[in-house]
XYZ file of N, CA, C and O in Angstrom:
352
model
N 117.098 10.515 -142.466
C 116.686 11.827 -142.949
C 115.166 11.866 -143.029
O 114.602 10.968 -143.654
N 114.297 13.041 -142.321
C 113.391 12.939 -142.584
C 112.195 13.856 -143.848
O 112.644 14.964 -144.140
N 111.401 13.655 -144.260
C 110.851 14.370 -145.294
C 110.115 15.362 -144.717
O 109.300 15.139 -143.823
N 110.405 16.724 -145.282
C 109.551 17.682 -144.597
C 108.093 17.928 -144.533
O 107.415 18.801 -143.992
N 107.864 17.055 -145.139
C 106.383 16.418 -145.524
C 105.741 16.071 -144.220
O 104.615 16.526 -144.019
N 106.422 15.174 -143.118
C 106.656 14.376 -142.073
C 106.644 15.677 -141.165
O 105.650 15.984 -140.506
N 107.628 16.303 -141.174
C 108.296 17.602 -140.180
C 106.433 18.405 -140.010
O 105.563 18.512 -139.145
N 106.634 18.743 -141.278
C 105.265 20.002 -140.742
C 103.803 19.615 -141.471
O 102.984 20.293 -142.093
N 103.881 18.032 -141.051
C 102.100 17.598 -141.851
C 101.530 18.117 -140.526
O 100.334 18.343 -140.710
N 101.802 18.331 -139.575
C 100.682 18.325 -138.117
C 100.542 20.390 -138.371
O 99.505 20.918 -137.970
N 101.515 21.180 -138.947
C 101.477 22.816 -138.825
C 100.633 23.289 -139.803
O 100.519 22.774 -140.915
N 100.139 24.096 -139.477
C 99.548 25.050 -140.322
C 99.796 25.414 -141.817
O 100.850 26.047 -141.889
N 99.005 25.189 -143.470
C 99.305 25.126 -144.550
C 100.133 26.383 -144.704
O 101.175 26.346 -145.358
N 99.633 27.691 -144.020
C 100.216 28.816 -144.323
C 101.096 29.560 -143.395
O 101.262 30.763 -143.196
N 101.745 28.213 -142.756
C 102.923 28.722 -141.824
C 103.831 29.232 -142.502
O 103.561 28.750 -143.602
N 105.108 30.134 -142.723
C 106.226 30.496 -142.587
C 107.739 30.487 -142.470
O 108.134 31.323 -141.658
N 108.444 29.964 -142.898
C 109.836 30.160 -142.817
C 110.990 31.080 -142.793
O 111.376 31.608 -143.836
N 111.681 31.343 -141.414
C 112.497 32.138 -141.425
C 113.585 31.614 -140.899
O 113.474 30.529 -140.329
N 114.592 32.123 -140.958
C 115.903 32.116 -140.070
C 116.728 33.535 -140.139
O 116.312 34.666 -140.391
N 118.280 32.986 -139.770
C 119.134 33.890 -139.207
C 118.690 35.387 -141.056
O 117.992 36.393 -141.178
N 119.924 34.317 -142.311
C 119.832 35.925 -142.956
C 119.193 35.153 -144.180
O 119.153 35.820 -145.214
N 118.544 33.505 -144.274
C 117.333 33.421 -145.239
C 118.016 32.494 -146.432
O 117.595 32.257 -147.564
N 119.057 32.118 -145.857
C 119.679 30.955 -146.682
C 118.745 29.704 -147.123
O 118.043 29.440 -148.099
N 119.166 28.940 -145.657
C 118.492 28.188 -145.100
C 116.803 27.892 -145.124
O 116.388 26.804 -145.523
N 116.138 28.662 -144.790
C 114.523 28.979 -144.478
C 114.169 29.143 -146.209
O 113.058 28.779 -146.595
N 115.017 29.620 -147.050
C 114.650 29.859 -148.514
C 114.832 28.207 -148.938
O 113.982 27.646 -149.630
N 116.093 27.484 -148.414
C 116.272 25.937 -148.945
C 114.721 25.091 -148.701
O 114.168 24.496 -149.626
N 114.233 25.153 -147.490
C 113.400 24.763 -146.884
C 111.833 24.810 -147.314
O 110.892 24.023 -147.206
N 112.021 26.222 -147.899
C 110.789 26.899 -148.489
C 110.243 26.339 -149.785
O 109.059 26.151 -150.064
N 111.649 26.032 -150.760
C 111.660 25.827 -151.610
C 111.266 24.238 -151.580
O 110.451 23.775 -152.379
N 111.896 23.477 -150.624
C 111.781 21.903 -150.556
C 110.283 21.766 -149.995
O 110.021 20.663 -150.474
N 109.362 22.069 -149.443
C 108.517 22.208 -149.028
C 107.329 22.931 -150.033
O 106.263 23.264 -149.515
N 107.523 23.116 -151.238
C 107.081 23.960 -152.011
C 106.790 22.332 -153.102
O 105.766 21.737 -153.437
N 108.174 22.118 -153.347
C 108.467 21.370 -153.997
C 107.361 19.633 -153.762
O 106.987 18.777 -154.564
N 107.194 19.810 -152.277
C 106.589 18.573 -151.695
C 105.008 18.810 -152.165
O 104.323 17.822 -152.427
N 104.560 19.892 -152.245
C 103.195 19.854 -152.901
C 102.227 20.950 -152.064
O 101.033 21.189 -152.250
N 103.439 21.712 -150.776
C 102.674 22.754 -150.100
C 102.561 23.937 -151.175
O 103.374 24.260 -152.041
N 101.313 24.488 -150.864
C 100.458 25.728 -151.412
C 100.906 26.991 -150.975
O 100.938 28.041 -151.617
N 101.253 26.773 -149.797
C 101.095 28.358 -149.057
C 102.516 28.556 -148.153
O 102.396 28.666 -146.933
N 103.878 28.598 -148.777
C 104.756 28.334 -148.599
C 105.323 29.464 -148.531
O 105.775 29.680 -149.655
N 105.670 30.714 -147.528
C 106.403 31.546 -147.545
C 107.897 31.687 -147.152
O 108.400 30.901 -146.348
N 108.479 32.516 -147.623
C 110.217 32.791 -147.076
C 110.108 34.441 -146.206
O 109.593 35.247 -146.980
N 110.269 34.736 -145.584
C 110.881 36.067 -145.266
C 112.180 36.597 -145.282
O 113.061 36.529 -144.425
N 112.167 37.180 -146.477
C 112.997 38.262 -147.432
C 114.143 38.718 -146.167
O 113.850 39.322 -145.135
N 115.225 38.340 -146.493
C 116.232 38.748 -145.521
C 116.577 38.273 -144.253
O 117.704 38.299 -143.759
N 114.984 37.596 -143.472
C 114.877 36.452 -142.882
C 115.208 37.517 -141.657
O 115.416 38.668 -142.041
N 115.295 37.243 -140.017
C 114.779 37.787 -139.296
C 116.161 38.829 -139.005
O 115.924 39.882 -138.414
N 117.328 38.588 -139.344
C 117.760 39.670 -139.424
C 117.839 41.097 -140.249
O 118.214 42.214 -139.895
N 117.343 40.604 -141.466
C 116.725 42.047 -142.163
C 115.432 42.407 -141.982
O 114.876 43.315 -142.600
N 114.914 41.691 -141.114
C 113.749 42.529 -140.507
C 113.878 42.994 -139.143
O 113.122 43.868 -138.721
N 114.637 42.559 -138.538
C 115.362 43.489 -137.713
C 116.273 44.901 -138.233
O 115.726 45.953 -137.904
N 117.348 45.028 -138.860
C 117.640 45.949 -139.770
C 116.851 47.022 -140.064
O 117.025 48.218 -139.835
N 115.790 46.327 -140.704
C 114.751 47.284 -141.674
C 113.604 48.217 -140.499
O 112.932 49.180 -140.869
N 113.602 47.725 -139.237
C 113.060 48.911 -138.386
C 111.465 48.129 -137.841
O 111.012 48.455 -136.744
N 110.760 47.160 -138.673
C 109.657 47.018 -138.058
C 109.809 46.154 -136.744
O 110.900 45.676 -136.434
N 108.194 45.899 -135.668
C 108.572 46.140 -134.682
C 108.854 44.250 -134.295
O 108.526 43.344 -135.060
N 109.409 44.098 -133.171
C 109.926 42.297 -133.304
C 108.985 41.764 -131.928
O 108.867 42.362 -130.859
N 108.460 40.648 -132.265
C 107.855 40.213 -130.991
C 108.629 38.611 -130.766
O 108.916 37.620 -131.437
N 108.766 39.255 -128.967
C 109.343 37.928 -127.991
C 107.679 37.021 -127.822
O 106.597 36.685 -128.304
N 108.312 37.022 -127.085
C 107.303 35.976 -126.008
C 105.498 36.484 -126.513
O 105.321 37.521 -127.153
N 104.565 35.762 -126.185
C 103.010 35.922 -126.466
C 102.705 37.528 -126.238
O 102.681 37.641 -125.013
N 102.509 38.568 -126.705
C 101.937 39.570 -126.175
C 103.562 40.306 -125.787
O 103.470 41.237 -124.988
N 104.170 40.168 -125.990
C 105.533 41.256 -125.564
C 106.481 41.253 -126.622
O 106.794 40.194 -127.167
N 107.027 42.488 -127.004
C 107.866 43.271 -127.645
C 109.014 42.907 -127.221
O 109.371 42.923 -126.043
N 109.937 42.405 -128.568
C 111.630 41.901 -128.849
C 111.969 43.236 -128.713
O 111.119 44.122 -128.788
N 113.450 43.507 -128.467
C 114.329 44.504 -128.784
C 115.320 43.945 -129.196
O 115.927 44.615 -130.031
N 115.862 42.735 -128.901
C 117.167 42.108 -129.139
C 117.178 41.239 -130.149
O 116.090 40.970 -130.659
N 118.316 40.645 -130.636
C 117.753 39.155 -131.722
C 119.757 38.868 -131.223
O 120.805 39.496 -131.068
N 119.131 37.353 -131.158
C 120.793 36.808 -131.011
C 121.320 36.312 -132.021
O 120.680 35.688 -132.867
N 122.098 36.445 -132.051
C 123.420 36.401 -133.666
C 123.854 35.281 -133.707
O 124.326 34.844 -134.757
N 123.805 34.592 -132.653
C 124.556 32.927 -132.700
C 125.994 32.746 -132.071
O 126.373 32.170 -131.051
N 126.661 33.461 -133.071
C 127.774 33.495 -132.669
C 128.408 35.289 -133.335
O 127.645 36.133 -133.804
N 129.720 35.437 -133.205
C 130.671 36.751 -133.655
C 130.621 37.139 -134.427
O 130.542 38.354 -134.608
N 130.659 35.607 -135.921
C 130.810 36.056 -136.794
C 129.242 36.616 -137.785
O 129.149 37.402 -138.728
N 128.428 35.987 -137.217
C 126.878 36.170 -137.151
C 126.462 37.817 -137.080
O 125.879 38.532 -137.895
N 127.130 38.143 -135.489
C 126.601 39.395 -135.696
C 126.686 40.649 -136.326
O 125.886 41.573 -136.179
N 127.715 40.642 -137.053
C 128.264 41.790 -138.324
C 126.722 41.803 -139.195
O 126.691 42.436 -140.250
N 125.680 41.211 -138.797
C 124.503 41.259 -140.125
C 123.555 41.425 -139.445
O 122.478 40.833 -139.523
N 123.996 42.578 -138.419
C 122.904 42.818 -137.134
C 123.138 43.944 -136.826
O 124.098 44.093 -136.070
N 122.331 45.258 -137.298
C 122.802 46.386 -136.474
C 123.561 46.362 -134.917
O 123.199 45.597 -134.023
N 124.402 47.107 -134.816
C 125.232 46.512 -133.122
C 123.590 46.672 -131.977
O 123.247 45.835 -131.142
N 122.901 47.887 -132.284
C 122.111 48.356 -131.181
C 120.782 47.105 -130.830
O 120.160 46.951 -129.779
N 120.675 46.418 -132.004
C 119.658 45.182 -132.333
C 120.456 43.845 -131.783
O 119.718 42.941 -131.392
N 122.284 43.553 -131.689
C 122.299 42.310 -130.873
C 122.087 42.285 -129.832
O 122.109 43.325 -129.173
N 121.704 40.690 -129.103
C 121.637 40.737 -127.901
C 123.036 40.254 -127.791
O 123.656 39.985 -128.820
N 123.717 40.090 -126.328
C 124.536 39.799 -125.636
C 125.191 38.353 -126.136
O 124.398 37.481 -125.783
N 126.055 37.903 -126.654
C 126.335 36.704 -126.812
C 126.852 36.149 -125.822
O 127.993 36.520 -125.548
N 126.142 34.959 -124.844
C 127.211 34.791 -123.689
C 128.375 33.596 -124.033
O 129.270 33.356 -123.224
């Protein structure tokens, strides 16, 4: 097991944590908080309620998301339908 101490000593103090609906990325936030980082954020709902909530999503360097993938079926019920992408 490694210490997240280890994971993100090389990233940025005021990097970020997100995931699917903010479980997870909040566990993380918190353990990482806990390790002695300063500048430790969660995003509230995590990237599917910011998808939801309307602001705008970026893919790739310089280009605009429309989609966000759900993972799996049961995933995407917490995804407006018009916001999943395609599960293949």
């Amino acid at each position: 097991r490694h210490s997240s101490r280890r994971v993100f000593s090389r990233r940025r103090p005021s990097d970020f944590q997100n995931c699917s609906v903010g479980s997870r990325s909040a566990k993380l936030a918190q353990a990482l908080a806990h390790e002695g980082f300063t500048q430790v954020s969660n995003l509230d709902g995590s990237i599917f309620g910011w998808a939801n909530a309307g602001p705008p999503l970026e893919g790739a360097p310089g280009q605009r998301a429309r989609l966000v993938h759900p993972y799996d079926s049961s995933w995407a019920g917490y995804l407006r339908p018009e916001l999943r992408a395609p599960l293949d």
